[in-house]
CSV table of C-alpha atoms in Angstrom, one decimal:
chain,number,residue,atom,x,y,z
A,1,UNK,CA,125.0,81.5,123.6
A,2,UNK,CA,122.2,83.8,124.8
A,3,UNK,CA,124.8,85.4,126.8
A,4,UNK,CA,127.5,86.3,124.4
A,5,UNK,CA,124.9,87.7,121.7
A,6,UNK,CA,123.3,90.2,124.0
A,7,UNK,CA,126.7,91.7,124.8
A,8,UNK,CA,128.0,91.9,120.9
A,9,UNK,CA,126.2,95.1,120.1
A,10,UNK,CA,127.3,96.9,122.9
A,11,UNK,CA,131.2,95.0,122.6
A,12,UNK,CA,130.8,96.8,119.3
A,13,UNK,CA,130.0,100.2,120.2
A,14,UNK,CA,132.9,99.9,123.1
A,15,UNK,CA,135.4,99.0,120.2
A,16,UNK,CA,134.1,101.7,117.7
A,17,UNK,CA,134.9,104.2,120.0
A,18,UNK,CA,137.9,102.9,121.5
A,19,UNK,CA,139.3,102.9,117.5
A,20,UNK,CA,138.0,106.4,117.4
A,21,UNK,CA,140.3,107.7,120.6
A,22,UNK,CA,143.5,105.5,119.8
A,23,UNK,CA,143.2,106.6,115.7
A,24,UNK,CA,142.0,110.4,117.2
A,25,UNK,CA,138.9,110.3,115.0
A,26,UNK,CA,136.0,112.9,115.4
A,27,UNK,CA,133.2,111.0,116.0
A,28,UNK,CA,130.6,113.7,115.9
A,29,UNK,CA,131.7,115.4,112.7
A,30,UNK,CA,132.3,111.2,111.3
A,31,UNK,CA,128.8,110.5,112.5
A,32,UNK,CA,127.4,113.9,110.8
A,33,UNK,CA,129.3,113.5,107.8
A,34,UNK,CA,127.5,109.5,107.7
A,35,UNK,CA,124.0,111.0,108.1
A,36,UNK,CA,124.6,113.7,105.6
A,37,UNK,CA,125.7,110.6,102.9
A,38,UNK,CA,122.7,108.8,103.9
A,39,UNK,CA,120.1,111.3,103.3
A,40,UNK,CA,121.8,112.3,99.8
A,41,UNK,CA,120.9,108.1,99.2
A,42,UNK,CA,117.4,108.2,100.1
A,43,UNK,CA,117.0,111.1,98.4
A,44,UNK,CA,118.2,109.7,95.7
A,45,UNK,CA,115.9,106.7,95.9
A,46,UNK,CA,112.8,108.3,96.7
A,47,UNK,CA,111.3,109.0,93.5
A,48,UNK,CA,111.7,105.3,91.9
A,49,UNK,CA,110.2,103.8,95.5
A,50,UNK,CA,107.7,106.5,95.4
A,51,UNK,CA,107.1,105.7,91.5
A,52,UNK,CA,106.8,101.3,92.6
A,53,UNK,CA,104.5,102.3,95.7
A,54,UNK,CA,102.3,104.2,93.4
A,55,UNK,CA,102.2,101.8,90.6
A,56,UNK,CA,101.4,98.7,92.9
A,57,UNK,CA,98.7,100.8,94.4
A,58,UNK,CA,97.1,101.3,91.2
A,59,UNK,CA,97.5,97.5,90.1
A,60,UNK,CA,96.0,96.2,93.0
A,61,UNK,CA,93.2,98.6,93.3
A,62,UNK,CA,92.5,99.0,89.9
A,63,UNK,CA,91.0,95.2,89.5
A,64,UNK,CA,93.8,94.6,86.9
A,65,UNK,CA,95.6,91.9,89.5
A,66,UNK,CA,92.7,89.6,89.6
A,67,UNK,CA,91.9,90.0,85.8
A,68,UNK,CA,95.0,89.4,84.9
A,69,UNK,CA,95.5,86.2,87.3
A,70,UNK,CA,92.6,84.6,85.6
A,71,UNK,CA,93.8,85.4,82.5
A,72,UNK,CA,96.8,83.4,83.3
A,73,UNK,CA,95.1,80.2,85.3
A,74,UNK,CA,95.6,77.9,82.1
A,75,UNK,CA,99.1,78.2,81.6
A,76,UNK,CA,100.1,78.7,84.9
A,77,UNK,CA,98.3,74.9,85.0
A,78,UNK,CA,100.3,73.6,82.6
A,79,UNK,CA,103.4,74.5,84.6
A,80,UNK,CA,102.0,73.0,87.7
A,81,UNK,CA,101.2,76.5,89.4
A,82,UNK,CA,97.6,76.5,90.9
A,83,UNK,CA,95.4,79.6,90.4
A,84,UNK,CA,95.3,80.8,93.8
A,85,UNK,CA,98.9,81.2,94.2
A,86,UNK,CA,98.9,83.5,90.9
A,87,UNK,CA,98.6,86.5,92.6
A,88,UNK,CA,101.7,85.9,95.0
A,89,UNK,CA,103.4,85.3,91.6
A,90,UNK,CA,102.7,88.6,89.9
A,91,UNK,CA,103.1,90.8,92.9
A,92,UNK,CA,106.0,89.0,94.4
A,93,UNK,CA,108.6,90.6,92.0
A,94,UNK,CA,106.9,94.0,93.0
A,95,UNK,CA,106.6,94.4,96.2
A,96,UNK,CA,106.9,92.7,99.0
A,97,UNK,CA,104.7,93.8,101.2
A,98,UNK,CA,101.7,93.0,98.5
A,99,UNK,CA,103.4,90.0,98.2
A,100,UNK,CA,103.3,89.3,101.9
A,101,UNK,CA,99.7,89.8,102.6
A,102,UNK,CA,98.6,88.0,99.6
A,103,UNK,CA,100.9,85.1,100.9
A,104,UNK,CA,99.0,85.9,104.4
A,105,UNK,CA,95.6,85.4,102.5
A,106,UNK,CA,96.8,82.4,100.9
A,107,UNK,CA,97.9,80.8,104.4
A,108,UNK,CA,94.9,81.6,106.3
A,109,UNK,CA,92.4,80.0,103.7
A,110,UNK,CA,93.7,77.1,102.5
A,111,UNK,CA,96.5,76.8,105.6
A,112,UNK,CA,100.3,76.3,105.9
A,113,UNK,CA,100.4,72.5,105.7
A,114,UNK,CA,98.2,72.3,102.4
A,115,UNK,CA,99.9,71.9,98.9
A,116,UNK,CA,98.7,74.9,98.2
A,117,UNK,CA,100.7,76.8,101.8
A,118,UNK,CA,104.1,75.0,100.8
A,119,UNK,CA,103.9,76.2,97.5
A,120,UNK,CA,103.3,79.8,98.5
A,121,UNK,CA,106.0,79.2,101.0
A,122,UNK,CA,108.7,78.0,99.1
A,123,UNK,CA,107.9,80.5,96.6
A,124,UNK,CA,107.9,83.7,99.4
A,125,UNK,CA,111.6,82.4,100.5
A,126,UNK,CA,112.8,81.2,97.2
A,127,UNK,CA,112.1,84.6,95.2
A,128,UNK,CA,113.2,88.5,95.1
A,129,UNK,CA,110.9,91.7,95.1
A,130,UNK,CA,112.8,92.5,92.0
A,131,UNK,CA,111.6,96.0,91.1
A,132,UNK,CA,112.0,97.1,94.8
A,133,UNK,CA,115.4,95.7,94.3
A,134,UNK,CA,116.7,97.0,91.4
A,135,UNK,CA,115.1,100.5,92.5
A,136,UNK,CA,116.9,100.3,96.2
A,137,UNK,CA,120.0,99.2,94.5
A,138,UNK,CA,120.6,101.6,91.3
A,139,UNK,CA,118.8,104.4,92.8
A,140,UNK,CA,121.2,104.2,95.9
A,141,UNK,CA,124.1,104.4,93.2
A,142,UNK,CA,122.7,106.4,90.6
A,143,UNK,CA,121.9,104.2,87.8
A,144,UNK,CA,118.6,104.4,85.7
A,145,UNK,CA,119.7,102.6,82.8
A,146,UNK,CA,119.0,98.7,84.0
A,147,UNK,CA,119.5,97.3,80.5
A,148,UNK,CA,120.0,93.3,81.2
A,149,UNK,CA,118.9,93.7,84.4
A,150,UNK,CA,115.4,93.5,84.9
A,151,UNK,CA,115.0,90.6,82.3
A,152,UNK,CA,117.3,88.4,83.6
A,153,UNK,CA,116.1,89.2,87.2
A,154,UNK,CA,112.3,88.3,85.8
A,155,UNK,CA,113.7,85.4,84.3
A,156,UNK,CA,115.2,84.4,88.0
A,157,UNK,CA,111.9,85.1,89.6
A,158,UNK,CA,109.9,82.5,87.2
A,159,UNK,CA,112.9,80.2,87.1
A,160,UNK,CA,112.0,80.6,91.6
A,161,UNK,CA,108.2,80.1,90.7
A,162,UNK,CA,108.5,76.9,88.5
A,163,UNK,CA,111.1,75.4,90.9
A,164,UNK,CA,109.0,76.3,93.7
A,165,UNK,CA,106.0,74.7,92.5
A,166,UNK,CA,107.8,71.3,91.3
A,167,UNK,CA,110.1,70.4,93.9
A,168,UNK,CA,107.0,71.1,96.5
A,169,UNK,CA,105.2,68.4,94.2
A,170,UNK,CA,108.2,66.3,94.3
A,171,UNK,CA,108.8,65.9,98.0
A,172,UNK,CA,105.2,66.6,99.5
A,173,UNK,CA,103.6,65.4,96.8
């Protein structure tokens, strides 16, 4: 298996270019003409990704994560979410990368195998960095009106949360 996967990428190069000769296709000016689109995209993205990086910055740094988490222990309780995962919850549809190293903090205090880990866990894989999403995604194709989309993508993200923390409780109980 090893084998045939270290030869795919370069099978697929070989057959790009062999399409390119028997179709007569410039690859140099096809190639510059690819870059060119790509650049007008991440131009075209930069200011919302600029405008998320900024704003989780400010969040985190800012004391208003932890406030807000505590504010948020009871009824996060009641749903069966412990307190030290709340943080994961309310940066995961952020960013995630301050997702990931508040998942990292999570792991290395209380450790992959507690309740605790699998929750974070299941959460990490079973959840979207929704903002970073939707600003990859409409920016990319020129959309800044999300209407619908950012509520029912929040509503997926605690749907993932709540789901998360049950069936962890169901089967690892």
């Amino acid at each position: 298996m090893s084998f045939l996967s270290s030869f795919m990428i370069p099978f697929l190069i070989c057959l790009i270019f062999a399409y390119a000769l028997t179709h007569k296709v410039d690859l140099v000016s096809a190639f510059s003409t690819g870059v060119c689109d790509g650049l007008k995209i991440v131009l075209n993205m930069f200011p919302a990704l600029l405008l998320l990086t900024l704003t989780i910055s400010a969040f985190r740094s800012s004391g208003a994560l932890q406030l807000l988490s505590r504010a948020l222990e009871t009824p996060a309780a009641a749903f069966g979410i412990p307190s030290p995962i709340l943080p994961l919850t309310l940066l995961r549809p952020l960013s995630g990368s301050g997702a990931l190293v508040v998942f990292e903090d999570i792991l290395t205090q209380y450790g992959p195998d507690s309740l605790i880990g699998k929750i974070a866990s299941v959460m990490m894989g079973s959840t979207e960095t929704t903002f970073y999403t939707i600003a990859v995604y409409f920016g990319s194709a020129g959309i800044y009106k999300t209407r619908h989309t950012v509520p029912a993508a929040l509503v997926a993200d605690l749907t993932g949360f709540f789901a998360a923390a049950l069936s962890v409780r169901i089967f690892f109980g």
